[in-house]
Short mmCIF file of C-alpha atoms in Angstrom, two decimals:
data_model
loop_
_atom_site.label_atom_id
_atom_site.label_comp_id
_atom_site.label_asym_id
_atom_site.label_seq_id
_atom_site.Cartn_x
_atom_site.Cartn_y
_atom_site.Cartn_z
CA UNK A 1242 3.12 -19.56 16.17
CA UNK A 1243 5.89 -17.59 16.79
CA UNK A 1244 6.40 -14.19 15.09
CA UNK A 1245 10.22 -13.46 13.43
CA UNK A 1246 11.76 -10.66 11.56
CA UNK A 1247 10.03 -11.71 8.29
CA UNK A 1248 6.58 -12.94 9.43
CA UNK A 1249 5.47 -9.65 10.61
CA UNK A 1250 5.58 -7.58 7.40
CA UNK A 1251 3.79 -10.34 5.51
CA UNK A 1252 1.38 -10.55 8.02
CA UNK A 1253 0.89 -6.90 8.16
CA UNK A 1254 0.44 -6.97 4.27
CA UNK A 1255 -2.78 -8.90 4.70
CA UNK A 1256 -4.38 -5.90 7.08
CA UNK A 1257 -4.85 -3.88 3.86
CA UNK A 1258 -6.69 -5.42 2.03
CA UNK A 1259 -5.40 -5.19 -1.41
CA UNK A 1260 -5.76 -7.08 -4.62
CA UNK A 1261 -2.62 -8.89 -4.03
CA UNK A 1262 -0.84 -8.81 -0.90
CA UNK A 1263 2.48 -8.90 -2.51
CA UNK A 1264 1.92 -5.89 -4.52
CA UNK A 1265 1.39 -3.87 -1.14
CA UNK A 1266 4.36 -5.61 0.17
CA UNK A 1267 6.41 -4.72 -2.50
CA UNK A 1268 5.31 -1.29 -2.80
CA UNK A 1269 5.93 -0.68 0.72
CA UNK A 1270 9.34 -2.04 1.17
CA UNK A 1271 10.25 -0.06 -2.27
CA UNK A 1272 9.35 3.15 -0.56
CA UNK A 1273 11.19 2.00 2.64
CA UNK A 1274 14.26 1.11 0.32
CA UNK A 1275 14.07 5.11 -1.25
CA UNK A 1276 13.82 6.73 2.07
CA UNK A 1277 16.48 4.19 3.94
CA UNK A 1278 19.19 5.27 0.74
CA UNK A 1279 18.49 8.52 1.05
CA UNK A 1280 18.05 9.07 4.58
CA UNK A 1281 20.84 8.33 7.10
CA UNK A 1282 22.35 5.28 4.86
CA UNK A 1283 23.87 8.45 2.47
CA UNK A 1284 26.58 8.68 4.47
CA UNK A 1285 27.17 5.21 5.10
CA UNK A 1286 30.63 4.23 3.31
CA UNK A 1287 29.33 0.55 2.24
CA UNK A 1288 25.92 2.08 0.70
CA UNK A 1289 27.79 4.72 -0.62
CA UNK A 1290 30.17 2.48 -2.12
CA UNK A 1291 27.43 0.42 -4.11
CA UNK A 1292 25.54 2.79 -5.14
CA UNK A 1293 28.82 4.49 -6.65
CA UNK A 1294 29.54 1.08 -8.57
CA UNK A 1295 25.78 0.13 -9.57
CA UNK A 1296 23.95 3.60 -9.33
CA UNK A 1297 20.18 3.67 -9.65
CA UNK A 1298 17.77 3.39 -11.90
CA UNK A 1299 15.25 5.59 -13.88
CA UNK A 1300 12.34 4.32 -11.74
CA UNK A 1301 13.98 4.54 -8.58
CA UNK A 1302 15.82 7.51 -9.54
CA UNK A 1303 12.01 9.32 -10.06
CA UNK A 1304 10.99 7.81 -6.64
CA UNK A 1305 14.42 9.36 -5.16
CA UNK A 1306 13.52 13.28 -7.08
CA UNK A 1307 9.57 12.94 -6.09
CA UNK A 1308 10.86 12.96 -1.95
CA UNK A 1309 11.83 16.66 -2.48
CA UNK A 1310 15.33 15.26 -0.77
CA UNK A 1311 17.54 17.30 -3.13
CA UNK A 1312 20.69 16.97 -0.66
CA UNK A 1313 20.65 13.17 -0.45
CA UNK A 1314 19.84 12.70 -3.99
CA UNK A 1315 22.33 14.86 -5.05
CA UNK A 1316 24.79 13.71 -2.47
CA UNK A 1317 24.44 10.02 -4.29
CA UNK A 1318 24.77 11.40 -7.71
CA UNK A 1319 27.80 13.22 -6.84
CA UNK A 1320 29.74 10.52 -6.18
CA UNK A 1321 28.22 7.81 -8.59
CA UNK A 1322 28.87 10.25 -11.35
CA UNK A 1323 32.69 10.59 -10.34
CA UNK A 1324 32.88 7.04 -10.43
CA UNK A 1325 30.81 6.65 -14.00
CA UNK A 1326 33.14 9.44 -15.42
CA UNK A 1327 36.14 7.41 -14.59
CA UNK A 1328 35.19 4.02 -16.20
CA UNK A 1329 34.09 6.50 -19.19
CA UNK A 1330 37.37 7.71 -19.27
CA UNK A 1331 38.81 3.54 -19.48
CA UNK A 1332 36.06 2.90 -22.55
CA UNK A 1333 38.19 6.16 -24.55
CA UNK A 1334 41.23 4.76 -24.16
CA UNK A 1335 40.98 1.81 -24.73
CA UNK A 1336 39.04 2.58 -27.99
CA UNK A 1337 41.89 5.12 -28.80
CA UNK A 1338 44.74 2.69 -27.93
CA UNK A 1339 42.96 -0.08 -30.62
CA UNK A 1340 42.46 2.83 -33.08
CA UNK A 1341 45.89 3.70 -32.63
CA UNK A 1342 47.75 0.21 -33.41
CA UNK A 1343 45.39 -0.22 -36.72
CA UNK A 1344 42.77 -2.75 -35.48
CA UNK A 1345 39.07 -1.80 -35.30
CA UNK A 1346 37.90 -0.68 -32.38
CA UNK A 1347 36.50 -3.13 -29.86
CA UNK A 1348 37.45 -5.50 -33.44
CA UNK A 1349 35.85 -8.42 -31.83
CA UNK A 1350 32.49 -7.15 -31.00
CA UNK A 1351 32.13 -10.32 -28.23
CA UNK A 1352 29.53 -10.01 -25.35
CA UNK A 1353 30.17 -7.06 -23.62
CA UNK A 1354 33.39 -5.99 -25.38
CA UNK A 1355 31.71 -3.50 -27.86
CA UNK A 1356 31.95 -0.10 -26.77
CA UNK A 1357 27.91 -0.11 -26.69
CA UNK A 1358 27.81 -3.05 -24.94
CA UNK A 1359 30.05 -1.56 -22.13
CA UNK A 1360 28.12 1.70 -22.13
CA UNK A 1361 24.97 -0.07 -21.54
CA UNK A 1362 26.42 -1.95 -18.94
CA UNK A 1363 27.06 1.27 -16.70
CA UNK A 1364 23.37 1.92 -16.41
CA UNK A 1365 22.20 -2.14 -16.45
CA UNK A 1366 22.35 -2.16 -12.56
CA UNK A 1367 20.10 -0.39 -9.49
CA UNK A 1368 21.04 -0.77 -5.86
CA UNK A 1369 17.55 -0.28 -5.31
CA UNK A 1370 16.22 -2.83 -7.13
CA UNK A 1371 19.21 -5.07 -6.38
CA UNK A 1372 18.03 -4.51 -2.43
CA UNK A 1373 14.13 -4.87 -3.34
CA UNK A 1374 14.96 -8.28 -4.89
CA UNK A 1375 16.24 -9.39 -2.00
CA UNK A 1376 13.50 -8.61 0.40
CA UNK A 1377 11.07 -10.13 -1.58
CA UNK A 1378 12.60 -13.55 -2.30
CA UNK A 1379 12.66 -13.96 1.59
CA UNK A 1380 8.95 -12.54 1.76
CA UNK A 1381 8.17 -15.07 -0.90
CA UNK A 1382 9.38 -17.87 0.68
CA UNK A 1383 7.96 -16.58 4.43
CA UNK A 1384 4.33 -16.45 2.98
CA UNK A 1385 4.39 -19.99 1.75
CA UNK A 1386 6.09 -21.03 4.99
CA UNK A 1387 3.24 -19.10 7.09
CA UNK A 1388 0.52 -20.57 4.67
CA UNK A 1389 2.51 -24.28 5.66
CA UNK A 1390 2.69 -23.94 9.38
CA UNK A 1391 0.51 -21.02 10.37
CA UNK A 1392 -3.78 -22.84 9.82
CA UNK A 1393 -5.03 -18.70 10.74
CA UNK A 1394 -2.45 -17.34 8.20
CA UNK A 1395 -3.72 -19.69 5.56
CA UNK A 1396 -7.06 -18.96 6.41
CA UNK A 1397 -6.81 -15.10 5.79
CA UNK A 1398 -4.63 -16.02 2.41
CA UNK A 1399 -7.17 -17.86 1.60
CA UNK A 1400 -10.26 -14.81 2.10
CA UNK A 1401 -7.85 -12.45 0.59
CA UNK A 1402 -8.57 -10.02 -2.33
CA UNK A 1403 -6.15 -11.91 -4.33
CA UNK A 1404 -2.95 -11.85 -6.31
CA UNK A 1405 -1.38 -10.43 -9.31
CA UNK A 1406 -0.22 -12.68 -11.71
CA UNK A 1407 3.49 -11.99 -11.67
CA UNK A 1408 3.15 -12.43 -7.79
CA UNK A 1409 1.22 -15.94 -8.18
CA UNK A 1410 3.57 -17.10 -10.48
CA UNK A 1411 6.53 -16.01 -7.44
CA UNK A 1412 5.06 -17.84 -5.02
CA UNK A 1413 4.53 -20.82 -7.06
CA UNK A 1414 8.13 -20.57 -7.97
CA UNK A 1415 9.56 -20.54 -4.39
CA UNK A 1416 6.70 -23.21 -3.14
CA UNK A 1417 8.53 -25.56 -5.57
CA UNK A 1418 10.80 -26.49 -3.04
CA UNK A 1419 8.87 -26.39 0.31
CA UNK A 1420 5.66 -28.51 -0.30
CA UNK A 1421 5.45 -31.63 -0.81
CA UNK A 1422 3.78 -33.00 -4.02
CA UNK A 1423 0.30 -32.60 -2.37
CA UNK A 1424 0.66 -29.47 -0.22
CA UNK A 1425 1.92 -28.15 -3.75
CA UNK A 1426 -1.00 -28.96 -5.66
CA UNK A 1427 -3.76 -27.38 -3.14
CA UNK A 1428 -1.29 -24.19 -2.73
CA UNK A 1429 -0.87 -24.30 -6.72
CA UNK A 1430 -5.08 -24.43 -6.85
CA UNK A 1431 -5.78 -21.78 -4.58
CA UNK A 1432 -3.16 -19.05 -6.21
CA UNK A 1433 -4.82 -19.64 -9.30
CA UNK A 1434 -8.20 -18.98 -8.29
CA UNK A 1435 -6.93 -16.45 -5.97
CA UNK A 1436 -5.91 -14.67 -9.55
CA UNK A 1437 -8.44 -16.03 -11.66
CA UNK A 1438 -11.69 -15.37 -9.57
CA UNK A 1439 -11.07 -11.86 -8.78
CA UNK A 1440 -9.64 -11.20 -12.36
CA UNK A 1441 -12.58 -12.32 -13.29
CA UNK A 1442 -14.57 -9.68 -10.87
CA UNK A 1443 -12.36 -7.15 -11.91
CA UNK A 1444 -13.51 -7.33 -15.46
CA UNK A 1445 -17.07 -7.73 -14.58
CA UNK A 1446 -16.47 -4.42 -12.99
CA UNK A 1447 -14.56 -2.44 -15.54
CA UNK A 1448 -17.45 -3.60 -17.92
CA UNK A 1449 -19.83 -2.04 -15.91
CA UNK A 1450 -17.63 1.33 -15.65
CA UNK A 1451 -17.43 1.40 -19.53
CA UNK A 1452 -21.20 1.00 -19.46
CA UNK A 1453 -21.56 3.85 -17.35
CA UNK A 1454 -20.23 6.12 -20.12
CA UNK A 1455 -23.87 5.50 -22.52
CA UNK A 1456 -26.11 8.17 -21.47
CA UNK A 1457 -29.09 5.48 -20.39
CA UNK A 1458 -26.82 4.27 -17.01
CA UNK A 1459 -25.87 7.78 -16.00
CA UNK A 1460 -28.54 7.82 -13.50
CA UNK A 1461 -27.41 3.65 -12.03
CA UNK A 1462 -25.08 3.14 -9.35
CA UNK A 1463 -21.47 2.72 -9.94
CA UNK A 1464 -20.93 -0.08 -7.81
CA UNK A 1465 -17.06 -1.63 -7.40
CA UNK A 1466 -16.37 0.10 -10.84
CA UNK A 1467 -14.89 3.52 -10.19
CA UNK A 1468 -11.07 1.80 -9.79
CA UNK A 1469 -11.77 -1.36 -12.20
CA UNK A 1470 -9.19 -0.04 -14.54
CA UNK A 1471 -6.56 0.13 -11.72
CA UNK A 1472 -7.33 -3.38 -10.35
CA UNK A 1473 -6.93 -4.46 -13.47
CA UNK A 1474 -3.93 -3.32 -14.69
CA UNK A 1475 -2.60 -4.27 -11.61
CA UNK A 1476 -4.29 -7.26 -11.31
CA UNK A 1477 -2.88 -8.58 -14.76
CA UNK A 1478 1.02 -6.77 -14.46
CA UNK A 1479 1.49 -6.10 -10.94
CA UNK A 1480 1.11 -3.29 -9.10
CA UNK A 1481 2.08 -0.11 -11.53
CA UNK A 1482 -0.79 2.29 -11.73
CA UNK A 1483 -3.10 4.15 -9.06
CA UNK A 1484 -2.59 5.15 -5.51
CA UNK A 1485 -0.07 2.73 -3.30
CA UNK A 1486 -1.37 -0.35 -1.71
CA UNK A 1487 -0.49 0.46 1.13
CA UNK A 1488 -2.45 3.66 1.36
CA UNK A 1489 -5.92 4.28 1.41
CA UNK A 1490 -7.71 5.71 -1.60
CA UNK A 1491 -7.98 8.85 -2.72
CA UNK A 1492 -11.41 10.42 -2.93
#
């Protein structure tokens, strides 16, 4: 089969072994989204020019101050700040202009015409997350392609450590319209035990780690346990806790 643009990364994904392959997709091409804004892209006009209209959020904004890049992140906030200050400046006077002629202000309180509403819609958008979103509906829709058309692809999906539940419920989502009625139902199948079998190994395991805390297993091996809280979690919400997927464990 031939290799494009979007097969490789999902292919890749598989080579690490994860409990869902999405998760370290998703992880990875988050990171590549913090250090792509932050890097050269800063001084791009048309990535400036988003970010000054969406700005990022409180996630991605902690990704953005844990690279140490203080110029770049500053650089963005600079200008996104400018541009929040300004539409700030349009939500006083128009609440001053309504105060002024005797009406209440923002009298109708309609969707999005309170002054609330339009202060929580300068902070309801991320050009991060905007950009992740993207990547990953395409990713989505590659892996069920390569699990259609690629038999070594499916193969590997198939002996994989899984998926996250979000994730299986994604893929099921964009399978709806690629498969046929029967491809659908095996590829429906086999996410779900994907997610249920291994859940269901993950809890044996995080059993076994509480069990290690009574003073008669000290002594017993630990077995999978030691990160059965992480898979878990992760496991049941995504990936949101532990090291990244796409790196190898911490000792």
């Amino acid at each position: 089969m031939k290799y494009q643009i979007d097969t490789i990364p999902v292919w890749e994904t598989l080579e690490y072994q994860g409990p869902c392959m999405l998760c370290t997709l998703q992880a990875k091409t988050e990171a590549g989204e913090i250090e792509r804004v932050l890097g050269a892209s800063v001084m791009e006009p048309d990535v400036r020019v988003r970010t000054n209209e969406s700005g990022i959020c409180n996630k991605h904004q902690q990704m953005m101050f844990a690279t140490q890049n203080r110029l770049g992140h500053a650089l963005l906030m600079d200008t996104h700040a400018m541009e929040v200050v300004g539409k700030l400046n349009k939500i006083k006077d128009q609440a001053r202009r309504m105060k002024d002629s005797g009406r209440e202000p923002f009298a109708a309180r309609s969707t999005r015409d309170s002054a609330a509403d339009k202060l929580r819609e300068l902070t309801s958008h991320c050009v991060v997350c905007e950009n992740l979103a993207s990547h990953m509906q395409r990713y989505l829709y590659t892996a069920v392609y390569l699990w259609k058309n690629d038999p070594k692809f499916k193969l590997q999906f198939t002996q994989s450590k899984g998926l996250c539940i979000p994730h299986a419920a994604d893929l099921l989502d964009a399978a709806e319209s690629q498969l046929n009625a029967k491809d659908r139902k095996e590829f429906t199948e086999l996410c779900l035990s994907l997610v249920t079998d291994h859940l269901a190994e993950d809890e044996k395991d995080l059993l076994w780690f509480t069990q290690k805390f009574d003073y008669r297993n000290q002594d017993k091996p630990w077995g999978n346990s030691k990160n059965a809280t992480e898979r878990t979690v992760n496991r049941l919400r995504g990936y949101c806790v532990g090291d990244a997927p796409y790196e190898k464990p911490k000792k």
